[in-house]
Tab-separated table of C-alpha atoms and ligand atoms in Angstrom:
chain	number	residue	atom	x	y	z
A	1	MET	CA	130.235	105.866	63.935
A	2	SER	CA	128.606	102.342	64.392
A	3	LEU	CA	126.315	101.465	67.762
A	4	ILE	CA	128.541	98.778	68.425
A	5	SER	CA	131.194	100.947	68.496
A	6	ARG	CA	129.223	104.147	70.072
A	7	ASP	CA	128.208	101.128	72.765
A	8	LYS	CA	132.452	100.056	73.594
A	9	THR	CA	133.552	103.284	73.917
A	10	LEU	CA	131.125	104.201	76.859
A	11	ILE	CA	128.938	100.546	78.256
A	12	TRP	CA	129.146	98.273	80.661
A	13	HIS	CA	127.097	95.683	80.277
A	14	PRO	CA	126.102	93.267	83.109
A	15	PHE	CA	127.115	89.338	83.906
A	16	THR	CA	130.267	90.162	80.719
A	17	GLN	CA	134.089	89.434	80.576
A	18	HIS	CA	134.661	92.476	78.365
A	19	ARG	CA	137.458	91.410	77.608
A	20	THR	CA	136.261	87.910	75.723
A	21	ALA	CA	132.842	88.187	75.627
A	22	ALA	CA	131.725	88.683	71.439
A	23	GLU	CA	130.367	92.008	70.349
A	24	VAL	CA	127.183	93.300	71.621
A	25	ILE	CA	124.570	92.915	69.413
A	26	PRO	CA	122.624	96.021	68.680
A	27	ILE	CA	118.325	95.625	68.850
A	28	ALA	CA	116.210	97.712	66.485
A	29	ARG	CA	112.859	96.477	67.661
A	30	GLY	CA	110.780	93.529	69.097
A	31	GLU	CA	107.608	92.025	67.916
A	32	GLY	CA	106.258	88.631	69.620
A	33	ALA	CA	108.541	85.726	70.154
A	34	TYR	CA	111.331	88.228	68.098
A	35	ILE	CA	113.764	90.581	68.473
A	36	TYR	CA	115.245	92.464	65.304
A	37	ASP	CA	119.090	93.428	64.623
A	38	GLU	CA	119.662	96.818	62.705
A	39	THR	CA	119.586	94.521	59.857
A	40	GLY	CA	116.362	93.053	59.567
A	41	LYS	CA	117.743	89.726	61.017
A	42	ALA	CA	115.323	88.273	63.494
A	43	TYR	CA	115.911	85.981	66.379
A	44	LEU	CA	113.687	84.008	68.229
A	45	ASP	CA	113.494	84.985	71.795
A	46	LEU	CA	113.821	81.579	73.529
A	47	ILE	CA	114.792	82.717	77.196
A	48	SER	CA	112.513	85.461	77.331
A	49	SER	CA	115.244	88.572	77.518
A	50	TRP	CA	116.394	87.409	80.645
A	51	TRP	CA	112.831	85.514	81.794
A	52	VAL	CA	110.395	88.979	81.862
A	53	ASN	CA	108.596	88.633	78.198
A	54	LEU	CA	105.660	86.543	78.924
A	55	HIS	CA	103.539	87.707	76.037
A	56	GLY	CA	105.851	88.344	73.341
A	57	HIS	CA	107.300	91.762	72.711
A	58	SER	CA	106.019	95.411	72.325
A	59	HIS	CA	102.775	93.729	72.777
A	60	PRO	CA	100.192	96.634	72.106
A	61	ALA	CA	97.718	95.889	74.734
A	62	ILE	CA	100.707	96.403	77.346
A	63	ALA	CA	102.123	99.591	75.496
A	64	GLN	CA	98.760	101.274	75.096
A	65	SER	CA	97.766	100.894	78.889
A	66	ILE	CA	100.988	102.225	79.749
A	67	TYR	CA	100.410	105.070	77.363
A	68	GLU	CA	97.280	106.038	79.083
A	69	GLN	CA	98.580	105.779	83.003
A	70	ALA	CA	101.738	108.285	81.420
A	71	LYS	CA	99.145	110.671	80.291
A	72	LYS	CA	97.297	110.300	83.890
A	73	LEU	CA	100.084	110.183	86.688
A	74	GLU	CA	103.391	108.706	85.672
A	75	HIS	CA	104.548	108.732	89.196
A	76	VAL	CA	103.963	109.674	92.474
A	77	ILE	CA	105.991	109.181	95.976
A	78	PHE	CA	104.903	106.081	97.672
A	79	ALA	CA	104.946	106.783	100.931
A	80	GLY	CA	102.229	108.057	102.618
A	81	PHE	CA	100.624	108.329	99.064
A	82	THR	CA	98.358	105.803	96.638
A	83	HIS	CA	97.362	105.477	93.730
A	84	GLU	CA	94.733	102.929	91.710
A	85	PRO	CA	97.351	101.114	89.480
A	86	ALA	CA	99.088	99.630	92.448
A	87	VAL	CA	95.700	99.054	94.071
A	88	THR	CA	94.224	97.378	91.286
A	89	LEU	CA	97.072	95.544	90.389
A	90	CYS	CA	97.494	94.187	94.020
A	91	GLU	CA	93.718	93.231	94.457
A	92	ASN	CA	93.898	91.338	91.317
A	93	LEU	CA	96.493	88.941	92.470
A	94	GLN	CA	94.806	88.643	95.159
A	95	THR	CA	92.460	86.635	93.187
A	96	ILE	CA	94.917	84.052	92.026
A	97	LEU	CA	97.144	83.507	95.030
A	98	PRO	CA	96.437	81.626	98.433
A	99	ASP	CA	94.018	83.984	100.902
A	100	THR	CA	96.741	83.901	103.051
A	101	LEU	CA	98.977	85.946	101.436
A	102	ASN	CA	97.347	88.941	101.566
A	103	ARG	CA	100.040	92.007	102.204
A	104	PHE	CA	102.227	93.390	99.058
A	105	PHE	CA	105.266	95.476	99.226
A	106	PHE	CA	106.348	97.053	96.422
A	107	SER	CA	110.159	97.202	94.748
A	108	ASP	CA	111.683	97.157	91.549
A	109	ASN	CA	113.526	94.224	90.445
A	110	GLY	CA	113.871	90.428	92.037
A	111	SER	CA	117.045	91.399	93.726
A	112	THR	CA	115.021	93.671	95.805
A	113	ALA	CA	112.233	91.544	96.328
A	114	VAL	CA	114.043	88.918	97.931
A	115	GLU	CA	116.418	91.880	100.026
A	116	VAL	CA	112.106	92.722	101.626
A	117	ALA	CA	111.896	89.550	102.426
A	118	LEU	CA	115.441	88.496	104.216
A	119	LYS	CA	115.167	91.731	106.351
A	120	MET	CA	111.293	91.493	106.836
A	121	ALA	CA	111.695	87.771	108.084
A	122	TYR	CA	114.815	89.244	110.667
A	123	GLN	CA	112.998	92.274	111.947
A	124	TYR	CA	109.283	90.039	112.419
A	125	TRP	CA	111.402	88.171	115.071
A	126	ARG	CA	113.653	91.107	116.311
A	127	ASN	CA	110.224	92.985	116.849
A	128	GLN	CA	109.118	90.206	118.742
A	129	GLY	CA	112.112	89.900	120.960
A	130	LYS	CA	113.554	86.656	118.841
A	131	GLU	CA	117.094	88.300	118.918
A	132	LYS	CA	118.360	85.307	118.317
A	133	LYS	CA	116.963	84.386	114.807
A	134	THR	CA	119.649	86.180	112.684
A	135	SER	CA	120.915	83.819	110.068
A	136	PHE	CA	119.200	81.690	106.768
A	137	LEU	CA	118.935	77.978	105.142
A	138	SER	CA	118.827	77.980	101.849
A	139	PHE	CA	119.742	75.347	98.938
A	140	ASP	CA	123.499	74.745	97.174
A	141	GLY	CA	123.163	76.260	93.888
A	142	ALA	CA	120.562	78.908	94.718
A	143	TYR	CA	120.843	82.116	93.302
A	144	HIS	CA	118.533	85.024	94.479
A	145	GLY	CA	120.116	88.136	92.826
A	146	ASP	CA	123.226	90.493	92.943
A	147	THR	CA	122.828	92.555	96.495
A	148	PHE	CA	124.392	91.567	99.417
A	149	GLY	CA	121.643	89.707	101.036
A	150	ALA	CA	120.892	88.561	98.184
A	151	MET	CA	124.207	86.629	97.328
A	152	SER	CA	124.383	85.584	100.893
A	153	VAL	CA	121.386	83.569	100.658
A	154	GLY	CA	122.876	82.352	96.994
A	155	LYS	CA	126.324	82.272	98.650
A	156	LYS	CA	126.556	78.416	96.896
A	157	SER	CA	125.529	79.317	93.460
A	158	GLY	CA	128.940	80.270	92.406
A	159	PHE	CA	128.410	83.718	91.184
A	160	HIS	CA	129.227	86.042	93.658
A	161	THR	CA	132.816	84.456	95.398
A	162	ALA	CA	134.408	87.719	94.843
A	163	PHE	CA	132.355	88.431	97.857
A	164	ASP	CA	132.380	85.701	100.187
A	165	ASP	CA	133.978	87.780	103.162
A	166	PHE	CA	130.900	90.271	103.244
A	167	LEU	CA	128.425	87.789	103.304
A	168	PHE	CA	126.036	87.116	106.277
A	169	HIS	CA	125.655	83.377	107.777
A	170	VAL	CA	123.519	80.945	106.354
A	171	LEU	CA	123.150	77.309	105.785
A	172	THR	CA	122.517	75.741	103.304
A	173	ILE	CA	121.310	72.183	102.363
A	174	PRO	CA	122.223	69.862	99.295
A	175	TYR	CA	119.760	70.123	95.978
A	176	PRO	CA	118.201	66.911	94.669
A	177	GLU	CA	118.375	67.809	91.142
A	178	THR	CA	116.322	65.588	89.014
A	179	TRP	CA	116.029	64.497	85.407
A	180	GLN	CA	114.865	61.913	83.322
A	181	ASP	CA	115.060	58.709	84.115
A	182	ASP	CA	117.552	59.301	87.434
A	183	HIS	CA	118.056	57.026	89.537
A	184	CYS	CA	119.665	58.096	92.743
A	185	LEU	CA	116.820	60.678	93.087
A	186	LEU	CA	115.734	58.892	96.139
A	187	GLU	CA	118.951	58.579	97.625
A	188	LYS	CA	119.623	62.759	96.685
A	189	GLU	CA	116.562	63.753	98.498
A	190	ALA	CA	117.231	61.621	102.063
A	191	HIS	CA	120.862	62.721	101.912
A	192	ALA	CA	119.391	66.838	101.416
A	193	LEU	CA	116.325	65.678	104.187
A	194	SER	CA	119.464	64.429	106.685
A	195	VAL	CA	121.477	67.654	106.694
A	196	LEU	CA	118.645	69.552	106.940
A	197	ASP	CA	117.638	67.487	110.184
A	198	ARG	CA	121.337	68.356	111.049
A	199	HIS	CA	121.178	72.145	111.043
A	200	LEU	CA	117.669	72.067	112.420
A	201	GLU	CA	118.420	70.102	115.570
A	202	GLU	CA	121.426	72.029	115.973
A	203	SER	CA	120.302	75.869	115.125
A	204	ALA	CA	116.716	75.693	114.362
A	205	GLU	CA	116.137	78.801	117.400
A	206	THR	CA	118.829	80.674	115.466
A	207	ILE	CA	117.414	80.300	111.885
A	208	ALA	CA	114.866	83.509	110.788
A	209	ALA	CA	113.953	81.835	107.701
A	210	PHE	CA	114.222	79.276	104.704
A	211	ILE	CA	114.606	80.519	101.099
A	212	ALA	CA	114.335	78.606	98.027
A	213	GLU	CA	113.517	78.818	94.373
A	214	PRO	CA	110.386	76.284	94.281
A	215	LEU	CA	111.136	73.302	91.798
A	216	VAL	CA	113.172	74.990	89.481
A	217	GLN	CA	116.619	76.992	90.296
A	218	GLY	CA	116.981	79.178	87.301
A	219	ALA	CA	120.473	80.463	87.079
A	220	SER	CA	122.704	77.499	88.542
A	221	GLY	CA	121.429	75.459	85.599
A	222	MET	CA	117.292	75.294	85.167
A	223	ARG	CA	118.116	72.312	88.154
A	224	MET	CA	114.832	71.148	89.022
A	225	CYS	CA	113.369	69.261	92.021
A	226	ARG	CA	110.152	67.342	92.668
A	227	PRO	CA	107.417	69.149	94.761
A	228	GLU	CA	107.129	66.013	97.217
A	229	PHE	CA	110.643	66.518	98.360
A	230	LEU	CA	110.295	70.520	98.931
A	231	ARG	CA	106.575	69.723	100.377
A	232	GLN	CA	108.606	67.999	103.268
A	233	VAL	CA	111.413	70.283	103.091
A	234	ILE	CA	109.129	72.975	104.597
A	235	ASP	CA	107.229	70.813	106.866
A	236	LYS	CA	110.314	70.143	108.537
A	237	VAL	CA	111.485	74.055	109.137
A	238	ARG	CA	108.241	75.095	109.871
A	239	ALA	CA	107.622	72.171	112.488
A	240	HIS	CA	110.791	73.984	114.409
A	241	GLY	CA	109.800	77.070	114.252
A	242	VAL	CA	110.995	78.585	111.112
A	243	LEU	CA	109.596	81.423	107.873
A	244	VAL	CA	109.261	80.165	104.649
A	245	ILE	CA	109.883	82.407	101.593
A	246	PHE	CA	109.364	81.296	98.026
A	247	ASP	CA	111.758	83.605	95.286
A	248	GLU	CA	109.138	83.282	92.532
A	249	ILE	CA	110.833	85.909	90.287
A	250	MET	CA	111.878	83.514	87.672
A	251	THR	CA	109.227	80.536	87.651
A	252	GLY	CA	106.603	82.903	88.592
A	253	PHE	CA	103.459	83.898	86.266
A	254	GLY	CA	102.860	80.393	84.488
A	255	ARG	CA	106.504	79.573	83.502
A	256	THR	CA	106.214	75.743	85.796
A	257	GLY	CA	102.934	75.343	83.791
A	258	THR	CA	100.615	76.664	87.335
A	259	THR	CA	100.036	79.969	88.055
A	260	PHE	CA	102.508	80.101	90.608
A	261	ALA	CA	104.913	76.873	91.428
A	262	LEU	CA	103.543	77.225	94.718
A	263	GLU	CA	100.382	75.364	93.590
A	264	HIS	CA	102.672	72.398	92.571
A	265	VAL	CA	103.977	72.334	95.838
A	266	ASP	CA	100.620	72.569	97.867
A	267	ARG	CA	102.231	74.736	100.728
A	268	THR	CA	102.022	78.731	101.228
A	269	PRO	CA	105.175	80.564	102.029
A	270	ASP	CA	105.244	83.159	104.569
A	271	PHE	CA	106.738	85.771	101.653
A	272	LEU	CA	106.419	85.346	98.308
A	273	CYS	CA	108.906	86.976	96.312
A	274	ILE	CA	107.721	87.853	92.428
A	275	SER	CA	109.349	90.280	89.533
A	276	LYS	CA	110.549	89.307	86.037
A	277	GLY	CA	107.772	88.721	84.258
A	278	ILE	CA	105.322	90.684	86.574
A	279	THR	CA	105.056	93.179	83.675
A	280	GLY	CA	105.682	91.183	80.927
A	281	GLY	CA	109.031	92.420	80.259
A	282	PHE	CA	107.897	96.458	80.011
A	283	LEU	CA	108.957	97.556	83.136
A	284	PRO	CA	111.150	96.807	86.163
A	285	LEU	CA	108.845	96.295	89.787
A	286	ALA	CA	108.670	93.740	91.933
A	287	LEU	CA	106.300	92.558	95.004
A	288	THR	CA	107.472	91.029	98.103
A	289	ILE	CA	104.185	89.376	99.477
A	290	THR	CA	103.480	88.532	103.058
A	291	THR	CA	100.726	86.941	105.032
A	292	ASP	CA	99.239	89.088	108.231
A	293	THR	CA	100.549	87.735	111.263
A	294	VAL	CA	104.009	89.280	109.506
A	295	TYR	CA	102.244	92.558	109.018
A	296	GLN	CA	100.940	93.029	112.550
A	297	ALA	CA	104.465	92.293	113.669
A	298	PHE	CA	105.796	95.476	112.565
A	299	LEU	CA	102.725	97.164	114.348
A	300	SER	CA	103.657	99.528	117.766
A	301	ASP	CA	103.688	103.337	118.758
A	302	SER	CA	107.160	103.012	118.008
A	303	TRP	CA	109.054	103.650	115.056
A	304	ASP	CA	111.800	101.201	115.695
A	305	LYS	CA	109.133	98.570	114.975
A	306	ALA	CA	108.628	99.668	111.280
A	307	PHE	CA	109.695	98.234	108.333
A	308	ALA	CA	111.952	100.872	107.068
A	309	HIS	CA	113.045	100.157	103.527
A	310	GLY	CA	111.812	101.880	100.155
A	311	HIS	CA	112.996	102.598	96.779
A	312	SER	CA	112.660	105.325	94.705
A	313	TYR	CA	110.347	104.135	92.482
A	314	THR	CA	108.241	101.820	94.713
A	315	ALA	CA	105.101	100.730	92.787
A	316	ASN	CA	105.554	103.250	90.013
A	317	PRO	CA	102.401	103.735	88.335
A	318	LEU	CA	103.421	102.944	84.457
A	319	ALA	CA	105.019	99.846	85.986
A	320	CYS	CA	101.903	98.949	87.830
A	321	ALA	CA	99.356	99.411	84.541
A	322	ALA	CA	102.035	97.255	82.663
A	323	ALA	CA	101.075	94.535	85.352
A	324	ILE	CA	97.374	94.613	85.579
A	325	THR	CA	97.270	94.222	81.293
A	326	SER	CA	100.078	91.631	81.833
A	327	LEU	CA	97.804	90.012	84.120
A	328	ASP	CA	94.587	90.209	82.317
A	329	LEU	CA	96.525	88.568	79.419
A	330	LEU	CA	98.183	85.797	81.504
A	331	ARG	CA	94.432	85.075	82.947
A	332	ALA	CA	92.715	84.821	79.369
A	333	PRO	CA	92.217	81.267	78.164
A	334	GLU	CA	93.821	81.818	74.979
A	335	CYS	CA	97.393	81.997	76.938
A	336	GLN	CA	96.456	79.128	78.858
A	337	LYS	CA	95.899	77.124	76.411
A	338	ALA	CA	99.574	78.553	74.882
A	339	ILE	CA	101.189	77.705	78.309
A	340	ALA	CA	99.894	74.459	77.883
A	341	ALA	CA	100.149	74.073	73.825
A	342	ILE	CA	104.065	75.389	74.147
A	343	ALA	CA	104.854	72.573	77.559
A	344	LYS	CA	103.491	69.745	75.209
A	345	ALA	CA	105.376	70.889	72.329
A	346	GLN	CA	108.625	71.307	74.648
A	347	THR	CA	107.890	67.724	75.660
A	348	GLN	CA	108.066	66.800	72.275
A	349	GLY	CA	111.481	68.214	71.163
A	350	LEU	CA	113.356	67.039	74.183
A	351	GLU	CA	112.021	63.668	72.673
A	352	THR	CA	113.470	63.947	69.409
A	353	LEU	CA	117.310	64.854	71.565
A	354	LYS	CA	119.916	62.027	71.133
A	355	GLY	CA	123.258	62.527	72.593
A	356	VAL	CA	122.439	64.621	75.526
A	357	SER	CA	122.118	64.175	79.222
A	358	ARG	CA	119.766	65.197	82.306
A	359	ILE	CA	116.925	66.211	80.090
A	360	ARG	CA	114.351	67.684	81.869
A	361	GLN	CA	111.094	69.654	81.678
A	362	GLN	CA	108.842	71.713	84.199
A	363	GLY	CA	105.623	73.386	82.077
A	364	THR	CA	107.597	76.241	80.087
A	365	ILE	CA	110.850	75.426	80.789
A	366	ALA	CA	112.786	72.559	78.935
A	367	ALA	CA	116.566	71.969	79.475
A	368	PHE	CA	119.446	69.589	78.717
A	369	ASP	CA	123.012	69.452	79.471
A	370	LEU	CA	126.038	68.895	77.009
A	371	ALA	CA	128.753	66.816	77.600
A	372	GLU	CA	131.048	70.124	77.869
A	373	PRO	CA	129.993	73.902	78.679
A	374	ALA	CA	129.205	75.494	75.861
A	375	THR	CA	131.597	76.979	73.853
A	376	PRO	CA	131.507	80.635	72.210
A	377	ALA	CA	131.654	78.827	68.885
A	378	LEU	CA	128.558	76.954	70.182
A	379	ARG	CA	126.690	80.398	71.263
A	380	GLN	CA	127.498	81.970	68.252
A	381	GLN	CA	125.931	79.216	66.574
A	382	PHE	CA	122.796	79.530	67.944
A	383	LEU	CA	122.586	83.487	67.405
A	384	ASN	CA	123.717	83.018	63.411
A	385	GLN	CA	121.161	79.978	63.284
A	386	GLY	CA	118.306	83.025	64.388
A	387	LEU	CA	118.209	81.376	68.222
A	388	LEU	CA	118.680	83.465	71.118
A	389	ILE	CA	119.716	80.726	73.564
A	390	ARG	CA	122.436	81.363	76.722
A	391	PRO	CA	123.472	78.291	77.673
A	392	LEU	CA	123.981	78.425	81.664
A	393	GLY	CA	127.651	76.679	81.449
A	394	LYS	CA	126.341	72.991	79.960
A	395	THR	CA	122.916	73.270	79.612
A	396	VAL	CA	120.777	74.837	77.123
A	397	TYR	CA	117.715	75.734	78.317
A	398	LEU	CA	114.355	77.203	76.332
A	399	LEU	CA	111.971	79.328	78.308
A	400	PRO	CA	110.142	81.387	75.736
A	401	PRO	CA	106.972	83.880	75.788
A	402	TYR	CA	103.758	82.418	75.706
A	403	CYS	CA	103.092	83.968	71.666
A	404	VAL	CA	105.670	81.671	70.270
A	405	SER	CA	103.861	78.917	68.217
A	406	PRO	CA	104.828	75.193	69.145
A	407	ALA	CA	105.268	74.367	65.307
A	408	GLU	CA	108.549	77.213	65.861
A	409	ILE	CA	109.199	75.382	69.272
A	410	GLY	CA	109.601	71.546	67.023
A	411	LYS	CA	112.033	74.294	64.220
A	412	ALA	CA	113.883	75.758	67.259
A	413	PHE	CA	114.264	72.271	68.688
A	414	SER	CA	115.811	70.643	65.161
A	415	ILE	CA	118.116	73.280	64.878
A	416	ILE	CA	119.573	72.649	68.265
A	417	MET	CA	119.902	69.187	67.964
A	418	ASP	CA	121.688	70.047	64.410
A	419	ILE	CA	123.921	72.518	66.427
A	420	VAL	CA	125.110	70.019	69.504
A	421	THR	CA	125.580	67.236	67.702
A	422	THR	CA	127.721	68.346	64.375
B	501	LIG	C1	115.123	83.824	91.250
B	501	LIG	C2	115.859	84.845	91.206
B	501	LIG	N1	115.680	85.834	91.979
B	501	LIG	C3	116.015	86.733	91.752
B	501	LIG	C4	116.824	87.037	90.461
B	501	LIG	C5	117.632	88.362	90.468
B	501	LIG	O1	116.630	89.192	89.850
B	501	LIG	P1	116.864	90.419	89.325
B	501	LIG	O2	117.993	90.806	88.114
B	501	LIG	O3	115.891	91.189	88.967
B	501	LIG	O4	117.288	91.525	90.471
B	501	LIG	C6	116.578	86.409	89.575
B	501	LIG	C7	117.128	87.067	88.399
B	501	LIG	O5	117.549	85.935	87.282
B	501	LIG	C8	116.460	85.354	89.910
B	501	LIG	O6	116.205	84.485	89.048
C-alpha cells in the first residue's frame, strides 16, 4: 500500500476538511529551503513549513546539537530540577531582549505560550486582590492559537466559530490593517483608537491584559499595521492599568526585519510569547517571558499564589539544545545579511506584481491579495510548479527560511505572477 493510502486510513490532519482536501504529499526529506517528495520532486518551502523553519530543513548544526544532547540527557522533569540547555538558552535570549523581560516560563507550542501569558496576567491581578480584572482586550482578526484561552482572545479571527459559546469574555478593537497606497489609513487608525478609548473608559478596571500580534496578524492573512499606531494603543492601555502581552510566535526571530517586532514598536510588553522559529523548526518549544514585577506577585508562603501550570515536556533539553544553536545561527552576521537580502528581494518581487491588490511587506514577510479566495486549482498550480505556498483566503504570502537566495525569491515571484494572471 502506498504511503498516501496508509495515511488515508489512519490519520486526521490539522486544519483539514478531509472530504474536500487534496491528497497529502508524502515528504521524504528536506534540505536547505527545499523539501522533497517520495519521487524526488522538490518544493521550495516559501512558508517555512507553517513559519517554524528559520535556517532551512535538516540544518546540520542543529541536528548535531540535538544528537550531542540526546547522548547526555534527553529529558528530565522540570519541576524541582533544571539543566544546562534550559539555563543557557534563557541567558542567551536575555542578551537580545529588553532588560525588563527577565523571567522565563517554558511550554511547548504557541498556543500554550499564549495560554500561560493569559493565565499569568489573570492571576497576577488576583494575587493582589484585584479580582474584578477578569477580561481581556484583543484585536479583531487576531489569531493566538487553538486552546480555549487562545481561542477566546482570537474569537474574531473566524477560526473558532464552532466553539463561540465556550469562549470567555473578551473586548475587541478594530485592526487598522494597511498596505501600499492605502489612502484611508489614518481614518481606520482613528476609528480603532476611538473604540479603544470607549472600552477603556467603560471597562478598564475589569481588563487584565491586552494581547496583540505586533505589526503582523499572521493567520488572518498577513495583515499589517503601523508601529506608530500600536505604540499609541500600548500607551493608552498602560495608562489605564492594563498589562500588555505580545504574541511574537510568528513575528519573532527576525521575521519582521528585527529580531523581535517589539523593536519596531519601541515598547516592551509585560509578557512576550515566543515559539515556532525558536528551535529553527526542529522540535516543539515555547516560552512566555515576563518581568520581575509579575514574578514577584506570585511569591508567597501560600501555595494558592503559585502559578500552578506545567507540561510534561516543559523545557525539553533536546529542544533547548536545538534552540541554542538556532539562536547562534540567527545572530551570525551571515544570517543577518541574508535577512536583509531576502527583505530586499521581496520588495523587488512585489514591485513586479500586476493586477493584485493590498501589496504589503514587513521585513521578510511579503503579501498581496487576489480578487477572490485562492481556489484548490490555484493552490495545486503552485505545488505543480514546485512552490510550497498556502494562501490564506485571498492572500498570497511568502515567509521563507533565511537560507533562501534572492535569486530563488525572484524566480518564485515570476512563477507566482504567471500563475495568478493566467
Ligand atoms: C501569532 C500566533 N500565535 C499563536 C499561534 C499558535 O501556535 P501553535 O500552532 O504552535 O499552537 C500561532 C500559530 O500559527 C500564531 O501564528
